[in-house]
Coordinates of C-alpha atoms and ligand atoms in Angstrom, one line a residue:
M7 CA 0.0 0.0 0.0
H8 CA 1.2 3.5 -0.8
R9 CA 0.9 6.7 1.1
V10 CA -1.3 9.1 -1.0
A11 CA -1.3 12.9 -1.2
I12 CA -3.3 15.8 -2.8
S13 CA -0.4 17.3 -4.9
R14 CA -2.1 20.4 -6.0
T15 CA -5.5 21.8 -7.1
G16 CA -6.6 23.7 -10.2
L17 CA -9.4 26.3 -10.7
Y18 CA -11.2 27.5 -13.8
T19 CA -13.2 30.6 -13.1
P20 CA -16.1 31.5 -15.8
P21 CA -15.7 34.8 -17.7
E22 CA -19.0 36.5 -16.4
S23 CA -20.3 37.3 -13.0
I24 CA -23.7 38.4 -11.7
S25 CA -24.1 40.6 -8.6
N26 CA -27.2 40.2 -6.3
Q27 CA -28.4 43.6 -7.5
E28 CA -28.3 42.5 -11.3
L29 CA -30.0 39.3 -10.3
V30 CA -32.7 40.8 -8.3
T31 CA -33.5 43.6 -10.8
A32 CA -34.0 41.0 -13.5
F33 CA -36.0 38.8 -11.3
N34 CA -38.3 41.6 -10.2
Q35 CA -38.8 42.7 -13.8
F36 CA -39.8 39.1 -14.7
A37 CA -42.2 39.0 -11.7
E38 CA -43.8 42.3 -12.7
W39 CA -44.2 41.1 -16.2
D40 CA -45.5 37.7 -15.3
N41 CA -48.0 39.2 -12.7
H42 CA -49.1 41.6 -15.3
Q43 CA -49.8 38.7 -17.7
H44 CA -51.9 36.9 -15.1
A45 CA -53.6 40.1 -13.6
A46 CA -57.0 38.7 -14.1
A47 CA -56.4 35.4 -12.4
I48 CA -54.5 37.2 -9.5
A49 CA -57.6 39.7 -9.1
A50 CA -59.9 36.6 -9.2
G51 CA -57.9 35.0 -6.4
T52 CA -57.1 31.9 -8.7
R53 CA -53.3 32.7 -8.8
Q54 CA -50.8 34.1 -6.4
P55 CA -48.7 37.0 -7.6
I56 CA -45.1 36.2 -7.7
P57 CA -43.5 38.4 -4.9
P58 CA -40.3 40.4 -5.5
S59 CA -36.8 39.2 -4.4
S60 CA -34.4 41.4 -2.4
V61 CA -30.6 41.9 -2.1
E62 CA -30.9 42.1 1.7
F63 CA -32.7 38.7 2.0
I64 CA -30.1 36.9 -0.1
E65 CA -27.2 38.2 1.8
K66 CA -28.7 37.7 5.1
A67 CA -30.0 34.1 4.4
S68 CA -27.2 32.8 2.5
G69 CA -24.1 35.1 2.6
I70 CA -23.8 35.1 -1.2
K71 CA -22.9 38.3 -2.9
R72 CA -22.3 37.2 -6.4
R73 CA -21.7 34.2 -8.5
Y74 CA -19.7 33.4 -11.8
V75 CA -21.7 31.9 -14.8
M76 CA -20.8 30.8 -18.2
E77 CA -23.3 33.0 -19.7
K78 CA -25.2 35.9 -18.1
S79 CA -27.3 37.7 -20.8
G80 CA -29.8 34.8 -20.9
V81 CA -30.1 34.6 -17.2
L82 CA -30.7 38.3 -16.8
D83 CA -33.2 38.6 -19.7
P84 CA -36.6 38.7 -17.8
Q85 CA -38.3 37.0 -20.9
R86 CA -35.9 34.0 -20.6
M87 CA -34.1 33.6 -17.2
Y88 CA -31.7 30.8 -18.1
P89 CA -28.3 30.8 -19.9
R90 CA -27.9 31.0 -23.6
F91 CA -25.5 28.3 -24.8
R92 CA -24.6 27.6 -28.4
A93 CA -25.1 24.0 -29.4
R94 CA -21.6 22.7 -30.2
P95 CA -21.1 20.2 -33.0
D96 CA -19.8 16.8 -32.0
H97 CA -16.4 17.5 -33.5
E98 CA -15.9 20.5 -31.1
I99 CA -15.0 19.9 -27.4
S100 CA -17.9 20.1 -25.2
M101 CA -18.4 23.0 -22.6
M102 CA -18.0 20.7 -19.5
A103 CA -14.8 19.1 -21.1
E104 CA -13.4 22.5 -21.9
I105 CA -13.6 23.8 -18.5
G106 CA -12.5 20.6 -17.1
V107 CA -9.3 20.6 -19.2
A108 CA -8.6 24.2 -18.1
A109 CA -8.8 23.3 -14.4
A110 CA -6.9 20.1 -14.9
K111 CA -4.0 21.8 -16.6
D112 CA -3.9 24.4 -13.9
A113 CA -3.4 21.6 -11.3
L114 CA -0.8 19.7 -13.4
L115 CA 1.1 23.1 -14.0
R116 CA 1.1 23.8 -10.2
A117 CA 2.2 20.4 -9.4
G118 CA 5.0 20.4 -12.1
K119 CA 3.4 17.3 -13.7
Q120 CA 2.6 16.2 -17.1
A121 CA -0.3 14.2 -18.5
S122 CA 2.2 11.2 -18.8
D123 CA 2.5 11.2 -15.0
V124 CA -1.4 10.5 -14.6
D125 CA -3.1 7.1 -15.1
G126 CA -6.8 8.1 -14.9
L127 CA -9.3 10.8 -14.6
I128 CA -12.6 11.0 -12.7
C129 CA -15.2 13.5 -13.7
A130 CA -17.2 14.0 -10.5
A131 CA -19.9 16.5 -10.7
A132 CA -23.6 17.2 -9.7
N133 CA -24.7 17.4 -13.4
M134 CA -23.4 15.8 -16.5
Q135 CA -23.8 17.5 -19.9
R136 CA -24.7 14.3 -21.6
A137 CA -25.4 10.6 -20.9
Y138 CA -22.4 9.3 -22.9
P139 CA -19.6 9.1 -23.9
A140 CA -18.4 9.9 -20.4
M141 CA -17.2 13.5 -19.8
A142 CA -14.1 12.0 -18.2
V143 CA -13.1 10.2 -21.3
E144 CA -13.4 13.4 -23.4
I145 CA -11.3 15.4 -20.7
Q146 CA -8.8 12.5 -20.4
T147 CA -8.3 12.3 -24.1
A148 CA -7.9 16.1 -24.6
L149 CA -5.3 16.2 -21.8
G150 CA -3.6 13.3 -23.5
I151 CA -3.7 11.1 -20.4
K152 CA -3.3 7.4 -21.2
G153 CA -5.3 5.0 -19.0
F154 CA -9.1 5.4 -18.0
G155 CA -11.7 7.9 -17.1
F156 CA -15.3 7.7 -15.8
D157 CA -17.9 9.9 -14.4
M158 CA -19.6 10.0 -11.1
N159 CA -22.4 12.1 -9.4
V160 CA -23.1 12.4 -5.7
A161 CA -24.4 15.9 -6.1
C162 CA -22.6 18.3 -3.8
S163 CA -20.4 15.5 -2.6
S164 CA -19.1 14.6 -5.9
A165 CA -15.6 15.9 -5.4
T166 CA -14.9 14.4 -2.1
F167 CA -16.4 11.1 -3.1
G168 CA -14.2 11.4 -6.2
I169 CA -11.1 11.9 -4.1
D170 CA -11.9 8.8 -2.1
M171 CA -12.0 6.7 -5.3
A172 CA -8.8 8.3 -6.4
V173 CA -7.0 7.8 -3.1
N174 CA -7.9 4.1 -3.1
A175 CA -6.7 3.7 -6.6
V176 CA -3.4 5.2 -5.7
R177 CA -3.1 3.6 -2.3
T178 CA -3.6 0.1 -4.0
G179 CA -1.1 0.7 -6.7
A180 CA -3.8 0.6 -9.3
A181 CA -2.7 4.0 -10.5
R182 CA 0.2 6.3 -9.8
A183 CA -1.9 9.5 -10.1
I184 CA -5.5 10.2 -10.7
L185 CA -6.9 13.6 -11.6
V186 CA -10.5 14.3 -10.1
V187 CA -12.1 17.0 -12.2
N188 CA -15.4 18.9 -11.1
P189 CA -16.9 20.9 -13.9
E190 CA -19.9 22.3 -12.2
I191 CA -22.1 24.0 -14.7
T192 CA -25.0 24.6 -12.4
S193 CA -26.8 27.5 -14.2
P194 CA -28.8 25.5 -16.7
H195 CA -30.3 23.4 -13.9
L196 CA -31.2 26.4 -11.7
A197 CA -34.8 27.7 -11.5
W198 CA -34.0 31.2 -12.1
K199 CA -37.7 32.2 -11.9
D200 CA -38.2 30.8 -8.3
R201 CA -37.2 33.5 -5.7
D202 CA -36.6 30.9 -3.1
C203 CA -33.4 29.5 -4.9
H204 CA -32.7 31.9 -7.8
F205 CA -29.6 33.2 -6.0
I206 CA -28.0 30.1 -4.9
F207 CA -25.8 28.6 -7.5
G208 CA -22.8 29.6 -9.7
D209 CA -20.6 27.9 -12.3
V210 CA -17.0 26.8 -11.9
C211 CA -14.5 24.0 -12.3
T212 CA -12.0 22.6 -9.9
A213 CA -9.4 19.9 -10.3
I214 CA -7.4 17.8 -7.7
L215 CA -4.3 15.9 -8.5
V216 CA -4.2 12.8 -6.2
E217 CA -1.0 10.9 -6.3
R218 CA 1.5 8.7 -4.4
L219 CA 3.2 10.7 -1.7
D220 CA 6.7 9.7 -2.8
N221 CA 6.0 11.3 -6.1
A222 CA 4.3 14.4 -5.0
P223 CA 5.9 17.8 -4.9
A224 CA 7.0 19.6 -1.6
G225 CA 4.1 21.1 0.3
A226 CA 1.6 18.6 -0.8
F227 CA -1.0 17.3 1.6
E228 CA -1.0 13.7 2.7
V229 CA -4.4 12.2 2.9
L230 CA -4.7 10.7 6.2
G231 CA -8.2 9.3 5.6
T232 CA -11.4 9.7 3.7
R233 CA -15.0 9.0 5.0
L234 CA -18.3 8.8 3.0
L235 CA -21.8 8.8 4.2
T236 CA -25.1 8.8 2.3
T237 CA -28.7 8.5 3.5
F238 CA -31.8 9.1 1.3
S239 CA -33.7 12.3 1.4
N240 CA -36.2 13.9 -0.9
N241 CA -35.4 17.4 0.3
I242 CA -33.0 18.3 -2.5
R243 CA -34.1 16.9 -5.9
N244 CA -33.9 17.4 -9.7
N245 CA -36.2 14.8 -11.5
A246 CA -34.8 15.6 -15.1
G247 CA -33.4 12.6 -16.6
F248 CA -33.6 10.2 -19.6
M249 CA -37.2 9.2 -18.9
S250 CA -38.4 12.9 -18.9
R251 CA -39.2 12.4 -22.5
S252 CA -41.3 9.2 -22.1
E253 CA -43.1 11.0 -19.3
D254 CA -44.0 13.8 -21.7
R255 CA -42.5 16.3 -19.4
N256 CA -41.7 19.9 -20.2
P257 CA -38.1 20.9 -19.5
D258 CA -39.6 23.9 -17.8
D259 CA -41.6 21.8 -15.3
R260 CA -40.7 22.9 -11.8
D261 CA -39.4 19.3 -10.8
Q262 CA -37.1 19.2 -14.0
L263 CA -34.8 21.6 -12.3
F264 CA -33.3 22.0 -8.8
Y265 CA -35.7 22.2 -6.0
Q266 CA -35.3 21.8 -2.3
E267 CA -36.8 22.3 1.1
G268 CA -33.8 24.6 2.2
R269 CA -34.9 25.1 5.8
K270 CA -35.1 21.2 6.5
V271 CA -31.7 20.8 4.8
F272 CA -30.2 23.3 6.9
K273 CA -31.7 21.7 10.0
E274 CA -30.9 18.1 9.1
V275 CA -27.6 18.4 7.5
C276 CA -25.6 20.5 10.0
P277 CA -25.7 18.1 13.0
M278 CA -25.0 15.2 10.6
A279 CA -21.9 17.0 9.1
A280 CA -20.6 18.0 12.5
E281 CA -21.1 14.6 13.8
H282 CA -19.5 13.0 10.7
I283 CA -16.3 15.1 10.9
A284 CA -15.9 14.5 14.7
S285 CA -16.1 10.9 14.3
H286 CA -13.8 10.8 11.4
L287 CA -11.3 12.8 13.3
A288 CA -11.6 10.5 16.3
E289 CA -10.8 7.4 14.0
H290 CA -7.4 9.2 13.5
A291 CA -7.0 10.0 17.3
L292 CA -7.6 13.7 16.4
S293 CA -9.7 16.3 18.0
P294 CA -11.9 18.9 16.3
T295 CA -10.0 21.7 18.1
G296 CA -6.7 20.4 17.0
V297 CA -7.6 20.9 13.4
R298 CA -5.8 23.9 11.8
R299 CA -8.4 24.5 9.1
Y300 CA -11.8 23.3 7.8
W301 CA -12.5 23.7 4.2
L302 CA -16.2 23.2 4.2
H303 CA -18.8 22.9 1.5
Q304 CA -20.0 26.3 0.5
A305 CA -23.8 26.3 0.3
N306 CA -24.7 28.7 3.1
L307 CA -22.7 30.8 5.4
G308 CA -25.0 30.2 8.3
M309 CA -24.6 26.5 7.8
N310 CA -20.9 26.7 8.0
Q311 CA -20.8 28.9 11.0
L312 CA -23.1 26.4 12.8
I313 CA -21.1 23.3 11.9
A314 CA -17.8 24.9 12.8
R315 CA -19.3 26.2 16.2
K316 CA -20.4 22.6 17.0
L317 CA -16.9 21.3 16.2
L318 CA -14.9 24.0 17.9
G319 CA -17.2 25.1 20.8
R320 CA -16.8 28.7 19.8
D321 CA -17.5 30.9 16.8
A322 CA -15.2 30.1 13.8
T323 CA -13.0 32.7 12.3
A324 CA -12.3 33.0 8.5
D325 CA -9.0 31.6 9.3
D326 CA -10.6 28.3 10.8
A327 CA -13.1 27.9 8.1
P328 CA -12.6 30.2 5.0
V329 CA -15.7 31.5 3.0
I330 CA -15.7 31.7 -0.7
L331 CA -19.3 31.6 -1.3
D332 CA -19.7 35.2 -1.2
E333 CA -17.9 35.6 -4.5
F334 CA -18.9 32.2 -6.0
G335 CA -22.2 31.2 -4.6
N336 CA -22.9 27.5 -4.1
T337 CA -20.8 25.7 -6.7
A338 CA -22.1 22.3 -5.8
S339 CA -19.1 19.8 -5.3
A340 CA -16.5 22.3 -6.2
G341 CA -17.1 24.7 -3.2
S342 CA -14.9 22.9 -0.5
V343 CA -12.2 22.4 -3.2
I344 CA -12.1 26.2 -4.0
A345 CA -11.9 27.0 -0.4
F346 CA -9.0 24.7 -0.1
H347 CA -7.4 26.0 -3.4
R348 CA -7.6 29.7 -2.2
H349 CA -6.7 29.0 1.5
H350 CA -4.0 26.5 2.0
E351 CA -0.6 28.2 1.4
D352 CA -0.2 29.3 5.0
I353 CA -0.8 25.8 6.4
A354 CA 2.5 24.7 8.2
P355 CA 4.2 21.3 7.8
G356 CA 2.6 18.9 10.1
E357 CA -0.7 20.7 10.6
V358 CA -4.0 19.0 9.8
G359 CA -7.0 20.1 7.8
V360 CA -10.4 18.7 6.8
I361 CA -12.0 19.1 3.4
C362 CA -15.8 18.3 3.9
S363 CA -18.8 18.4 1.6
F364 CA -22.4 17.8 2.3
G365 CA -25.6 18.0 0.2
A366 CA -28.2 16.2 -1.9
G367 CA -28.5 12.6 -1.3
Y368 CA -28.1 13.4 1.5
S369 CA -24.3 12.9 1.1
I370 CA -21.4 13.8 3.2
G371 CA -17.7 13.3 2.4
S372 CA -14.7 14.1 4.5
V373 CA -10.9 14.0 3.7
V374 CA -8.4 14.5 6.5
V375 CA -5.1 15.9 5.3
R376 CA -1.7 16.8 6.9
R377 CA 0.7 19.2 5.1
T378 CA 4.0 17.7 4.3
Ligands
LIG29 N1 -36.2 37.6 -1.5 C1 -37.0 37.9 -0.5 N2 -37.5 37.0 0.3 C2 -37.5 35.7 0.2 C3 -36.7 35.2 -0.9 C4 -36.0 36.3 -1.8 N3 -35.4 35.8 -2.8 N4 -36.7 34.0 -0.9 C5 -37.5 33.4 0.1 N5 -38.0 34.6 0.6 C6 -39.0 34.7 1.8 C7 -39.7 33.4 1.9 O1 -40.8 33.4 1.1 C8 -40.1 33.4 3.4 O2 -41.0 34.2 3.6 P1 -42.2 33.9 4.8 O3 -41.4 33.9 6.1 O4 -43.2 34.9 4.7 O5 -42.7 32.5 4.4 C9 -38.8 33.9 4.1 O6 -38.1 34.7 3.1 C10 -37.9 33.1 4.6 O7 -37.5 31.9 3.6 P2 -36.8 30.6 3.9 O8 -37.4 29.9 5.2 O9 -36.8 29.8 2.6 O10 -35.3 31.2 4.1 P3 -34.1 30.6 4.9 O11 -33.7 31.4 5.9 O12 -34.4 29.1 5.2 O13 -32.9 30.6 3.7 C11 -31.9 29.3 2.1 C12 -33.1 30.1 2.4 C13 -30.8 30.3 1.9 C14 -32.1 28.4 0.8 C15 -31.5 28.3 3.3 O14 -32.6 27.6 3.7 C16 -30.4 27.3 2.9 O15 -29.4 27.7 2.4 N6 -30.5 26.2 3.3 C17 -29.6 25.0 2.9 C18 -29.7 24.6 1.5 C19 -28.6 23.7 1.0 O16 -27.5 23.7 1.5 N7 -29.1 23.1 0.0 C20 -28.0 22.3 -0.7 C21 -28.3 22.4 -2.0 S1 -27.0 22.0 -3.1 C22 -26.8 20.3 -3.4 O17 -26.8 19.6 -2.5 C23 -26.7 19.8 -4.7 C24 -27.3 20.4 -5.8 C25 -26.7 20.1 -7.2 C26 -26.5 21.3 -8.0 C27 -27.8 21.9 -8.6 C28 -27.6 22.8 -9.7 C29 -28.6 23.9 -10.0

């Protein structure tokens, strides 16, 4: 068995960003227009008017201030309210693969490694652009990696679950190194016309190079352990899939996009995540207060504050548990990886940190790392 490390991570940031003010202005124009269209039904009491959204609510309820997207003009068009993508021909690289390649190249460059040093690629994300061929195979081939690639989806925990798969492959000697790539293009699956969730998500791509510790560059993070947990919940769902056509569904039907019971998720997931992390640390004879940094899933600022308080017994500082969701929004599985990517340079050799995701499924994945 080999010791395993996260060598380096990579990040692709989309070209466009939407502020809360821009988002709310577009939403409120849409709501006004829709209410005007249905004025008679609203007056007759057979339809409820769409209430306006507000910047203050969004910042207070979530901590999100803006989010990156692949295309913003379609999202901000009150007559459309979803991104406008050009259909690419089969001979052109697909959008998910393109951003996957960019993030993967960033990780390889930072690690001083080549495609020839890598034996496999896992594309782990909450949404796949198509059913097949696997996104991972397209990204792997575009990078020139010989070996294998496969896709996996555990919603917001895809990245940590992908790290677990990669760590096991490297630990057993099945691969020298695996790239885990998380192209999270959430904007096409978000119900931008629903004020309860229109502010939540953003697009991004992260990549994680997992390799044998003895091949890893200085400053890599040894993976001390990974731990995964799932338990079924209907509180976060998206029913779109290959059977939608046979069910005569309209892609705009509310359940064909992301929907959730946000308050229930908040209440149920926070204690589960804190308990999961504490017991994972205990397996390694570590205590939560001895952890130098928590790179937590970035869904909601209040959730992270609550989880960190349960672990530390006090309010967490930005140094204990860095926040990136103010800039990126919820980027599904990429959030905890962005937090790690942006905030790991100051961790001293020997110090321990935890990467932890939580989300739909429910799913929770934790990775305990120690700086070399
Ligand atoms: N503007 C103004 N008021 C609003 C708005 C708005 N935009 N939205 C809601 N309100 C109102 C509500 O109507 C409600 O009014 P009233 O009290 O009169 O009924 C009031 O504000 C409070 O609403 P909520 O109870 O809904 O507000 P919360 O304080 O619960 O905050 C949150 C809502 C921010 C959604 C919060 O519950 C939350 O973040 N929960 C956690 C959710 C979470 O972590 N989900 C994980 C999802 S991600 C995942 O697992 C994978 C998904 C895969 C990717 C999908 C791609 C699209």
